[in-house]
Amino acid sequence: QQNNPYAKAEITIKIIPSINKTFGYDIFVNSQRLIHQPHIPALQGNKGFTTKAKAQKVAEFVVKKIRNNDKPPAVTIDDLKKMGVLK
């Protein structure tokens, strides 16, 4: 089994403003920005999340993937629907 560099890493989430009063997120690992996601992943275009809570929910999902060393820590449309972020 491969050593997981993220198992004990300090991972933080910052909700960021996006276009048209929407939201995205940045994910930092040990104070270094690993992911800059100003729009909803898996969707075409550059629309952000309608609420900070939705952005936070998806960011936390991505953090779980990072902690499990899933590469890349992708988010699918199905994932978004299961989380209740998309209808």
Coordinates of C-alpha atoms in Angstrom, one line a residue:
Q1 CA 0.0 0.0 0.0
Q2 CA 1.2 3.4 -1.0
N3 CA 2.0 6.0 1.7
N4 CA -0.7 8.6 1.8
P5 CA 0.8 12.1 2.1
Y6 CA -2.6 13.6 3.0
A7 CA -3.5 11.4 5.9
K8 CA -2.2 13.8 8.5
A9 CA -2.0 17.0 6.4
E10 CA -3.6 20.2 7.5
I11 CA -6.4 20.7 5.0
T12 CA -8.5 23.9 5.0
I13 CA -11.4 25.2 3.0
K14 CA -12.0 28.8 2.0
I15 CA -15.3 29.8 0.4
I16 CA -14.7 32.4 -2.3
P17 CA -17.0 34.8 -4.2
S18 CA -17.6 34.0 -7.8
I19 CA -19.5 35.7 -10.7
N20 CA -23.1 36.9 -10.4
K21 CA -23.1 36.7 -6.5
T22 CA -22.3 32.9 -6.5
F23 CA -19.6 31.0 -4.7
G24 CA -16.7 28.7 -5.2
Y25 CA -14.0 27.3 -3.0
D26 CA -10.3 27.0 -2.5
I27 CA -8.7 24.0 -0.8
F28 CA -5.4 24.4 1.0
V29 CA -3.1 21.6 2.0
N30 CA -0.5 22.6 4.6
S31 CA -1.2 26.3 3.7
Q32 CA -0.5 25.7 0.0
R33 CA -3.5 26.2 -2.3
L34 CA -4.1 22.8 -4.0
I35 CA -7.5 23.5 -5.6
H36 CA -9.0 26.8 -6.9
Q37 CA -12.7 26.0 -7.9
P38 CA -14.6 29.2 -8.7
H39 CA -17.4 27.4 -10.4
I40 CA -19.4 24.2 -10.0
P41 CA -17.3 21.2 -10.9
A42 CA -18.5 18.7 -13.6
L43 CA -20.8 21.4 -15.1
Q44 CA -20.2 23.3 -18.3
G45 CA -19.6 27.0 -18.1
N46 CA -18.5 29.1 -15.2
K47 CA -21.6 29.2 -12.9
G48 CA -20.8 29.2 -9.2
F49 CA -22.8 27.7 -6.3
T50 CA -25.9 29.6 -5.3
T51 CA -25.1 29.4 -1.6
K52 CA -22.0 29.3 0.5
A53 CA -23.5 26.1 2.1
K54 CA -23.5 24.3 -1.2
A55 CA -19.9 25.3 -2.0
Q56 CA -18.9 24.1 1.5
K57 CA -20.6 20.8 1.1
V58 CA -18.9 20.0 -2.2
A59 CA -15.5 21.3 -0.8
E60 CA -15.8 18.9 2.2
F61 CA -16.6 16.1 -0.3
V62 CA -13.4 16.9 -2.2
V63 CA -11.4 17.1 1.1
K64 CA -12.5 13.5 1.9
K65 CA -11.3 12.4 -1.5
I66 CA -7.9 14.2 -0.9
R67 CA -7.6 12.6 2.6
N68 CA -8.2 9.2 0.9
N69 CA -5.5 10.1 -1.7
D70 CA -8.1 9.7 -4.6
K71 CA -6.4 11.2 -7.6
P72 CA -7.7 13.3 -9.1
P73 CA -10.3 14.2 -6.4
A74 CA -13.0 14.5 -9.1
V75 CA -16.6 15.4 -8.6
T76 CA -19.3 14.0 -10.9
I77 CA -22.7 15.3 -11.8
D78 CA -24.0 12.2 -9.9
D79 CA -22.0 13.2 -6.8
L80 CA -23.6 16.7 -7.0
K81 CA -27.1 15.3 -7.2
K82 CA -26.5 12.9 -4.3
M83 CA -25.3 15.8 -2.2
G84 CA -28.5 17.8 -3.1
V85 CA -26.5 20.5 -4.7
L86 CA -28.0 19.9 -8.2
K87 CA -31.6 18.9 -8.9

